[in-house]
Coordinates of C-alpha atoms and ligand atoms in Angstrom, one line a residue:
M26 CA -19.5 -68.6 49.9
R27 CA -16.0 -67.2 49.9
N28 CA -14.9 -64.7 47.3
D29 CA -11.2 -65.2 47.4
T30 CA -8.8 -63.0 45.4
D31 CA -5.1 -62.5 44.7
V32 CA -5.0 -58.9 45.7
L33 CA -7.6 -57.5 48.1
I34 CA -7.7 -53.7 48.3
V35 CA -9.7 -52.4 51.2
G36 CA -10.8 -48.8 50.5
A37 CA -12.0 -47.6 47.2
G38 CA -10.6 -44.1 47.4
H39 CA -7.6 -42.4 45.9
A40 CA -5.0 -44.8 47.1
G41 CA -7.1 -48.0 46.5
A42 CA -7.8 -46.9 42.9
A43 CA -4.2 -45.9 42.3
C44 CA -3.0 -49.3 43.5
A45 CA -5.4 -51.2 41.2
I46 CA -4.3 -49.0 38.3
A47 CA -0.6 -49.5 39.0
L48 CA -1.0 -53.3 39.3
R49 CA -2.7 -53.6 35.9
H50 CA -0.2 -51.1 34.4
G51 CA 2.6 -53.4 35.7
K52 CA 0.9 -56.3 34.0
F53 CA -0.4 -58.0 37.1
D54 CA -2.7 -60.7 35.8
G55 CA -4.2 -62.0 39.0
R56 CA -7.6 -61.2 40.4
I57 CA -8.0 -57.8 42.0
L58 CA -10.9 -57.0 44.3
V59 CA -11.6 -53.6 45.8
V60 CA -13.9 -53.4 48.8
G61 CA -15.1 -50.0 49.6
A62 CA -17.5 -48.7 52.4
E63 CA -18.9 -45.9 50.2
P64 CA -21.4 -46.8 47.5
D65 CA -19.5 -45.0 44.7
L66 CA -16.7 -46.0 42.4
P67 CA -13.4 -44.2 43.4
Y68 CA -13.7 -40.4 43.0
E69 CA -11.6 -37.4 43.7
R70 CA -12.1 -36.0 47.2
P71 CA -10.5 -32.6 46.9
P72 CA -13.4 -31.0 44.9
L73 CA -15.8 -31.8 47.8
S74 CA -14.8 -28.6 49.5
K75 CA -14.1 -26.8 46.3
E76 CA -15.7 -27.1 42.8
Y77 CA -18.2 -29.8 43.8
L78 CA -19.5 -27.9 46.8
A79 CA -19.6 -24.7 44.6
G80 CA -21.8 -26.6 42.1
D81 CA -19.1 -26.1 39.4
K82 CA -18.3 -29.8 38.8
P83 CA -20.9 -32.6 38.6
F84 CA -20.1 -35.9 40.4
E85 CA -19.4 -37.8 37.1
R86 CA -16.4 -35.5 36.6
L87 CA -15.0 -36.5 40.0
L88 CA -14.7 -40.2 39.1
I89 CA -11.0 -41.2 39.1
R90 CA -11.8 -43.5 36.1
P91 CA -15.1 -44.2 34.3
E92 CA -16.8 -47.6 35.0
A93 CA -15.7 -49.0 31.7
F94 CA -12.0 -48.5 32.6
W95 CA -12.4 -50.9 35.6
T96 CA -14.4 -53.4 33.5
E97 CA -11.9 -53.4 30.7
R98 CA -9.1 -54.1 33.2
D99 CA -11.0 -56.7 35.1
V100 CA -10.9 -54.9 38.4
H101 CA -13.8 -56.0 40.6
F102 CA -15.5 -53.9 43.2
Q103 CA -17.7 -54.6 46.2
L104 CA -19.1 -51.2 47.1
G105 CA -21.1 -50.3 50.2
V106 CA -19.2 -53.0 52.0
T107 CA -17.1 -52.4 55.2
V108 CA -14.3 -54.7 56.3
A109 CA -14.6 -55.3 60.0
S110 CA -11.7 -57.6 60.8
V111 CA -8.5 -59.1 59.5
D112 CA -7.0 -62.5 60.2
A113 CA -3.4 -62.0 58.9
A114 CA -2.3 -65.6 59.7
A115 CA -5.3 -67.1 57.7
H116 CA -4.9 -64.4 55.0
C117 CA -8.6 -63.4 55.1
V118 CA -10.8 -60.5 56.1
T119 CA -14.4 -60.5 57.3
T120 CA -16.9 -57.9 56.3
E121 CA -19.5 -56.3 58.6
S122 CA -22.1 -58.6 57.2
G123 CA -20.0 -61.6 58.0
A124 CA -18.7 -62.5 54.5
V125 CA -15.1 -63.9 54.5
I126 CA -12.7 -62.9 51.7
G127 CA -9.4 -64.6 51.3
Y128 CA -6.3 -62.9 49.8
R129 CA -2.7 -63.4 48.8
H130 CA -1.9 -59.8 49.3
L131 CA -3.9 -57.3 51.2
V132 CA -3.6 -53.5 50.6
W133 CA -5.2 -51.4 53.3
A134 CA -6.2 -48.0 51.8
T135 CA -8.9 -46.8 54.1
G136 CA -8.1 -43.2 54.7
G137 CA -9.7 -41.8 57.8
A138 CA -12.9 -40.7 59.4
P139 CA -13.4 -37.0 60.3
R140 CA -12.6 -36.2 63.9
R141 CA -15.9 -35.2 65.6
L142 CA -16.5 -32.6 68.2
G143 CA -16.7 -34.0 71.7
C144 CA -19.0 -31.3 73.1
E145 CA -22.7 -31.2 73.7
G146 CA -24.8 -30.8 70.6
H147 CA -22.2 -32.3 68.2
H148 CA -24.8 -34.8 66.8
L149 CA -27.5 -32.2 65.9
A150 CA -28.8 -32.0 62.4
G151 CA -27.0 -29.3 60.5
V152 CA -23.6 -30.2 62.0
H153 CA -21.5 -31.5 59.1
T154 CA -18.1 -32.9 58.3
V155 CA -16.7 -33.0 54.7
R156 CA -15.1 -36.3 53.8
T157 CA -17.4 -38.0 51.4
R158 CA -19.7 -37.3 48.5
A159 CA -22.6 -38.1 50.9
D160 CA -21.4 -35.5 53.3
A161 CA -21.1 -32.8 50.6
D162 CA -24.6 -33.7 49.2
R163 CA -26.2 -33.4 52.6
M164 CA -24.7 -30.0 53.1
M165 CA -25.6 -28.8 49.6
A166 CA -29.3 -30.0 50.1
E167 CA -29.5 -27.8 53.3
L168 CA -27.8 -24.7 51.9
P169 CA -30.9 -23.0 50.4
E170 CA -32.4 -22.8 54.0
V171 CA -29.1 -21.6 55.5
S172 CA -27.9 -18.0 55.9
R173 CA -25.4 -18.3 58.7
V174 CA -22.6 -20.9 58.9
V175 CA -20.0 -21.5 61.6
V176 CA -16.9 -23.3 60.4
I177 CA -15.0 -25.0 63.2
G178 CA -11.3 -25.3 62.4
G179 CA -9.1 -23.0 60.3
G180 CA -7.4 -25.8 58.3
Y181 CA -7.5 -26.3 54.6
I182 CA -10.9 -28.0 54.4
G183 CA -12.6 -25.4 56.7
L184 CA -11.1 -22.5 54.8
E185 CA -12.0 -23.9 51.4
A186 CA -15.6 -24.5 52.5
A187 CA -15.7 -21.0 54.0
A188 CA -14.6 -19.6 50.7
V189 CA -17.3 -21.4 48.7
L190 CA -20.1 -20.4 51.2
A191 CA -18.9 -16.8 51.4
K192 CA -19.2 -16.7 47.6
F193 CA -22.7 -18.0 47.9
G194 CA -23.5 -15.0 50.0
K195 CA -23.7 -16.8 53.4
T196 CA -22.6 -15.1 56.6
V197 CA -19.6 -17.2 57.6
V198 CA -17.6 -17.3 60.8
V199 CA -14.4 -19.4 61.0
L200 CA -13.4 -20.4 64.5
E201 CA -9.8 -21.4 65.1
T202 CA -8.5 -22.3 68.5
L203 CA -4.9 -21.4 67.8
D204 CA -3.7 -17.8 67.1
R205 CA -3.6 -18.2 63.3
V206 CA -5.2 -20.3 60.6
L207 CA -3.3 -23.2 59.1
A208 CA -1.0 -23.0 62.2
R209 CA 0.0 -26.6 62.0
V210 CA 1.0 -26.7 58.4
A211 CA 2.0 -23.2 57.2
G212 CA 4.3 -20.4 58.2
E213 CA 2.9 -17.2 59.7
P214 CA 3.1 -15.0 56.5
L215 CA 0.8 -17.5 54.7
S216 CA -1.6 -17.7 57.6
R217 CA -1.9 -14.0 57.8
F218 CA -2.3 -13.6 54.1
L219 CA -5.2 -16.1 54.0
E220 CA -6.8 -14.6 57.1
A221 CA -6.8 -11.2 55.4
E222 CA -8.2 -12.7 52.2
H223 CA -11.1 -14.3 54.0
R224 CA -11.8 -11.2 55.9
A225 CA -11.8 -9.2 52.7
H226 CA -14.5 -11.6 51.4
G227 CA -16.6 -10.9 54.5
V228 CA -15.7 -14.0 56.5
D229 CA -15.4 -13.4 60.2
V230 CA -12.2 -15.2 61.2
R231 CA -12.0 -15.6 64.9
L232 CA -8.7 -16.8 66.4
G233 CA -8.0 -18.2 69.8
D234 CA -11.7 -19.1 70.3
T235 CA -12.9 -22.4 71.6
V236 CA -16.3 -24.0 71.3
D237 CA -18.2 -24.7 74.4
C238 CA -21.2 -26.5 72.8
I239 CA -23.5 -26.6 69.8
L240 CA -27.0 -25.2 70.5
G241 CA -30.3 -26.5 69.3
E242 CA -33.1 -29.0 69.9
D243 CA -33.1 -31.3 66.9
R244 CA -31.3 -28.9 64.5
V245 CA -28.4 -26.6 65.2
T246 CA -29.4 -23.0 66.0
G247 CA -26.0 -21.7 67.1
V248 CA -22.6 -22.2 68.7
R249 CA -21.7 -21.2 72.2
L250 CA -18.1 -20.2 72.7
A251 CA -16.1 -20.9 75.9
D252 CA -16.4 -17.2 76.8
G253 CA -20.2 -17.4 76.7
Q254 CA -20.7 -15.7 73.4
V255 CA -23.4 -17.2 71.2
L256 CA -23.0 -17.3 67.4
E257 CA -26.2 -17.9 65.5
A258 CA -26.0 -20.6 62.8
Q259 CA -28.2 -22.9 60.9
M260 CA -25.2 -24.9 59.7
V261 CA -21.9 -25.9 61.4
I262 CA -19.0 -27.4 59.5
V263 CA -16.4 -29.2 61.5
G264 CA -13.0 -29.4 59.9
I265 CA -10.7 -30.6 62.7
G266 CA -8.8 -33.4 61.1
I267 CA -9.2 -37.1 60.6
I268 CA -8.7 -40.3 62.6
P269 CA -7.0 -42.9 60.4
A270 CA -9.3 -45.9 59.8
V271 CA -7.0 -48.6 61.0
E272 CA -8.7 -50.4 63.9
P273 CA -9.2 -53.8 62.2
L274 CA -5.5 -53.9 61.2
I275 CA -4.3 -52.8 64.7
A276 CA -6.6 -55.3 66.3
A277 CA -5.0 -57.9 64.0
G278 CA -1.7 -57.1 65.5
A279 CA -0.2 -54.5 63.1
E280 CA 2.2 -52.0 64.5
G281 CA 0.7 -48.6 64.6
G282 CA -0.1 -45.4 66.5
N283 CA -1.4 -42.4 64.5
G284 CA -2.2 -44.8 61.6
V285 CA -0.5 -48.0 60.7
A286 CA 3.2 -48.2 60.5
V287 CA 4.7 -49.1 57.1
D288 CA 8.3 -49.6 55.8
S289 CA 9.7 -48.0 52.7
H290 CA 7.8 -50.6 50.5
C291 CA 4.5 -49.8 52.3
R292 CA 4.5 -53.1 54.1
T293 CA 2.9 -53.3 57.5
S294 CA 4.3 -55.5 60.2
L295 CA 1.8 -58.2 59.2
P296 CA 2.7 -60.7 56.5
D297 CA 1.6 -59.7 52.9
V298 CA -0.3 -56.7 54.3
F299 CA 0.4 -53.3 52.8
A300 CA -1.0 -49.9 53.8
V301 CA -1.1 -46.8 51.7
G302 CA -2.5 -43.3 51.7
D303 CA -3.9 -41.2 54.6
C304 CA -3.8 -44.2 57.0
A305 CA -0.1 -45.1 56.5
R306 CA 2.5 -43.8 58.8
H307 CA 6.0 -43.9 57.3
A308 CA 9.5 -42.5 57.5
N309 CA 9.7 -39.7 55.0
R310 CA 13.0 -38.4 53.8
Y311 CA 11.5 -34.9 53.4
A312 CA 10.9 -34.9 57.1
D313 CA 14.5 -36.0 57.8
G314 CA 13.3 -39.6 58.1
A315 CA 10.8 -38.8 60.8
Q316 CA 7.5 -40.8 60.9
V317 CA 4.7 -38.9 59.3
R318 CA 1.2 -39.6 57.9
L319 CA 0.5 -37.4 54.9
E320 CA -3.0 -36.5 53.8
S321 CA -2.6 -35.7 50.2
V322 CA -3.5 -37.1 46.7
Q323 CA 0.3 -37.2 45.9
N324 CA 1.0 -39.5 48.8
A325 CA -2.0 -41.7 48.1
N326 CA -1.0 -42.2 44.5
D327 CA 2.7 -42.6 45.1
Q328 CA 2.4 -45.0 48.0
A329 CA -0.1 -47.0 46.0
A330 CA 2.4 -47.3 43.2
V331 CA 5.1 -48.5 45.7
A332 CA 2.9 -51.2 47.2
A333 CA 2.0 -52.3 43.7
K334 CA 5.6 -52.6 42.8
A335 CA 6.3 -54.7 45.8
I336 CA 3.4 -57.0 44.9
L337 CA 4.7 -57.3 41.4
G338 CA 8.1 -58.4 42.8
Q339 CA 9.9 -55.2 41.8
P340 CA 10.3 -53.4 45.1
A341 CA 11.2 -49.8 45.1
D342 CA 11.5 -47.4 48.0
Y343 CA 9.0 -44.7 48.6
D344 CA 10.9 -41.5 48.0
A345 CA 8.4 -39.2 46.3
T346 CA 8.5 -35.4 46.6
P347 CA 5.5 -34.2 48.6
W348 CA 3.1 -31.8 46.9
F349 CA -0.3 -30.4 47.7
W350 CA -2.7 -27.7 46.6
S351 CA -5.6 -25.7 47.8
N352 CA -8.0 -23.3 46.1
Q353 CA -9.7 -20.5 47.9
Y354 CA -11.5 -17.7 46.0
D355 CA -9.1 -16.9 43.1
I356 CA -6.1 -18.0 45.2
K357 CA -4.2 -21.1 43.9
L358 CA -1.9 -22.3 46.6
Q359 CA 0.6 -24.9 45.7
T360 CA 3.0 -26.5 48.1
V361 CA 6.1 -28.6 47.5
G362 CA 8.2 -30.3 50.2
L363 CA 7.4 -30.6 53.9
S364 CA 7.9 -27.6 56.1
I365 CA 8.1 -29.7 59.3
G366 CA 10.8 -28.4 61.6
Y367 CA 11.6 -25.2 59.6
D368 CA 13.7 -22.6 61.4
Q369 CA 13.5 -19.8 58.9
T370 CA 11.0 -18.5 56.3
V371 CA 11.6 -16.2 53.4
V372 CA 8.9 -14.3 51.6
R373 CA 9.6 -14.1 47.9
G374 CA 7.6 -11.3 46.3
D375 CA 5.0 -9.1 47.8
S376 CA 1.9 -10.7 49.4
A377 CA 0.0 -7.4 48.6
S378 CA 0.4 -8.4 44.9
R379 CA -1.4 -11.7 45.8
S380 CA 1.3 -13.6 44.0
F381 CA 4.2 -14.6 46.2
S382 CA 6.0 -17.6 47.7
L383 CA 7.0 -18.6 51.2
V384 CA 10.2 -20.5 51.3
Y385 CA 11.0 -22.7 54.3
L386 CA 14.5 -23.4 55.4
K387 CA 16.0 -25.7 57.9
A388 CA 19.7 -25.2 58.9
G389 CA 20.1 -23.1 55.8
R390 CA 18.6 -25.7 53.4
V391 CA 15.4 -25.2 51.4
I392 CA 12.9 -27.8 52.6
A393 CA 9.6 -26.5 51.3
L394 CA 7.7 -23.8 49.4
D395 CA 4.2 -22.5 49.6
C396 CA 3.4 -20.7 46.4
V397 CA 0.4 -18.4 46.1
N398 CA -0.6 -17.7 42.5
A399 CA 3.1 -18.3 41.7
V400 CA 3.2 -21.4 39.5
K401 CA 6.7 -20.7 38.2
D402 CA 8.1 -20.7 41.8
Y403 CA 6.3 -24.0 42.4
V404 CA 7.7 -25.6 39.3
Q405 CA 11.2 -24.2 39.6
G406 CA 11.5 -24.5 43.4
R407 CA 11.0 -28.2 43.3
K408 CA 14.6 -28.9 42.4
L409 CA 15.8 -26.8 45.4
V410 CA 13.6 -28.8 47.7
E411 CA 14.6 -32.2 46.2
A412 CA 18.3 -31.3 46.6
G413 CA 17.8 -29.7 50.0
A414 CA 19.8 -26.8 48.5
R415 CA 21.6 -24.2 50.5
V416 CA 20.6 -20.8 49.1
D417 CA 21.2 -17.4 50.6
A418 CA 18.0 -16.0 52.1
A419 CA 18.5 -12.6 50.4
R420 CA 18.8 -14.3 47.0
L421 CA 15.6 -16.3 47.7
A422 CA 13.8 -13.2 48.7
D423 CA 14.6 -11.5 45.4
A424 CA 11.6 -12.4 43.2
A425 CA 13.3 -10.9 40.2
T426 CA 15.7 -13.8 40.1
P427 CA 13.9 -16.9 38.8
L428 CA 14.3 -20.0 41.1
K429 CA 15.6 -21.9 38.1
D430 CA 18.6 -19.6 37.9
L431 CA 19.3 -20.1 41.7
A432 CA 19.0 -23.8 41.2
L433 CA 21.5 -23.7 38.3
E434 CA 23.9 -21.6 40.5
V435 CA 23.8 -23.8 43.5
L436 CA 23.2 -27.2 42.0
G437 CA 24.9 -26.8 38.6
Ligands
FAD14 P1 -9.7 -42.0 50.9 O1 -9.7 -41.3 49.6 O2 -10.4 -41.3 52.1 O3 -10.3 -43.4 50.7 C1 -10.5 -44.3 51.7 C2 -11.8 -45.1 51.4 O4 -11.8 -46.3 52.3 C3 -13.1 -44.4 51.7 O5 -14.0 -44.5 50.7 C4 -13.6 -45.1 53.0 O6 -15.0 -45.1 53.0 C5 -13.1 -46.5 52.7 N1 -13.0 -47.3 54.0 C6 -12.6 -46.9 55.2 N2 -12.6 -48.0 56.1 C7 -13.1 -49.0 55.4 C8 -13.3 -50.4 55.7 N3 -13.1 -50.9 56.9 N4 -13.8 -51.2 54.7 C9 -14.0 -50.8 53.5 N5 -13.8 -49.5 53.1 C10 -13.3 -48.6 54.0 N6 -5.5 -33.6 49.1 C11 -4.7 -32.8 48.2 O7 -3.6 -33.3 47.9 N7 -5.1 -31.6 47.8 C12 -6.3 -31.1 48.1 O8 -6.7 -30.0 47.7 C13 -7.2 -31.8 49.0 N8 -8.4 -31.4 49.3 C14 -9.2 -32.2 50.1 C15 -10.5 -31.8 50.4 C16 -11.3 -32.6 51.1 C17 -12.8 -32.1 51.4 C18 -10.9 -33.8 51.6 C19 -11.8 -34.7 52.4 C20 -9.6 -34.3 51.4 C21 -8.8 -33.4 50.6 N9 -7.5 -33.9 50.3 C22 -6.7 -33.1 49.5 C23 -6.9 -35.1 50.8 C24 -7.1 -36.2 49.9 O9 -8.4 -36.3 49.4 C25 -6.7 -37.5 50.6 O10 -5.3 -37.4 51.0 C26 -6.9 -38.8 49.8 O11 -8.3 -38.9 49.5 C27 -6.4 -40.0 50.5 O12 -6.7 -41.1 49.8 P2 -6.9 -42.5 50.6 O13 -7.2 -43.5 49.5 O14 -5.8 -42.7 51.5 O15 -8.2 -42.2 51.4

């Protein structure tokens, strides 16, 4: 039997939930069905490597909305169900179990799957990725038996997990192939600051090291590096990025490559098919119009709202200011803008005080800020980023001058 719907949202994560919320908020009165591969109602993913992993927040508090919210708004869910293929001409999808669901509008909000290691031993028990509640639960169940952990990848997720495990008293090694942590997303002063913080908490941060293989029979016992060194470990956490979950859409003929391509209304090249969140590649004005795929709650929520508007017949361009956060130990990092293509950085304040900001400039214009325990800079710097303001580097470096004063000076 077919279970047709007006709007079919594939993926019950941040973007899928936000799209359903925005549709009902915009008075959409058609049927909304959300199909999600995970068994849970939409929940917040960021705490999985932070408060949830630390045991500070129970799962119920991660839910994006309580069950009653969805019932009251007549949003239907099919959970534990994976969509396997899309027939865009026929306006229907088929699930892995062969059920066919017809739609008027399809919103693809599938995020991505963690990139796996390609080396020997990558499948052993005790080797984890952190993307879902189930991933975090599996790790947490093993932790009491674990004293040594190797984290592969010095990106946000790896560093956050390392911070939690170090606080638990585990012996933690972070392996990063490049010569600094967060090399792809942050400027060197921030990388060096975080590296030092982790070291101060006892984490062995190793840079420029590559993994040869994971050792063990059934369970991981260690990691062998390319130079032959062996690091003992009962747990390995792999945080080396995601692969956007877009195969069914691409197989259906959607334009893509590093995700699925969308226009400023989050429409794919297929009729009545939208894509939002981590899986959607789009031209972003904060990247000078370059095609990017953003992996952030901000982007998931804001793109979802844009797709909902288009479905409601009130199209609006995606133009949201990018922002992001990360918590490690007592460090609250907040980012605004995109630092892609920066040619100058300015440190505002003193990193030794553990409260400073890194300002990114491109051709003399402010394009992004990374603020470390510096909420005022984060809030006040937003205007400079949004305007692409030209500000003298020396003035930016002077932490005694609030950014709101600089914004007033240069923007009026
Ligand atoms: P997701 O939330 O991943 O949801 C996609 C859903 O679609 C998943 O449930 C998936 O199972 C499902 N799905 C996939 N394929 C199919 C299919 N074929 N059929 C049905 N369902 C399918 N962002 C921040 O801004 N700040 C942070 O501090 C931060 N920390 C993070 C920490 C961790 C551990 C992780 C994993 C992510 C973090 N992020 C953070 C990123 C943020 O969580 C993502 O950007 C956000 O979840 C993207 O939302 P989404 O809806 O696109 O994808």
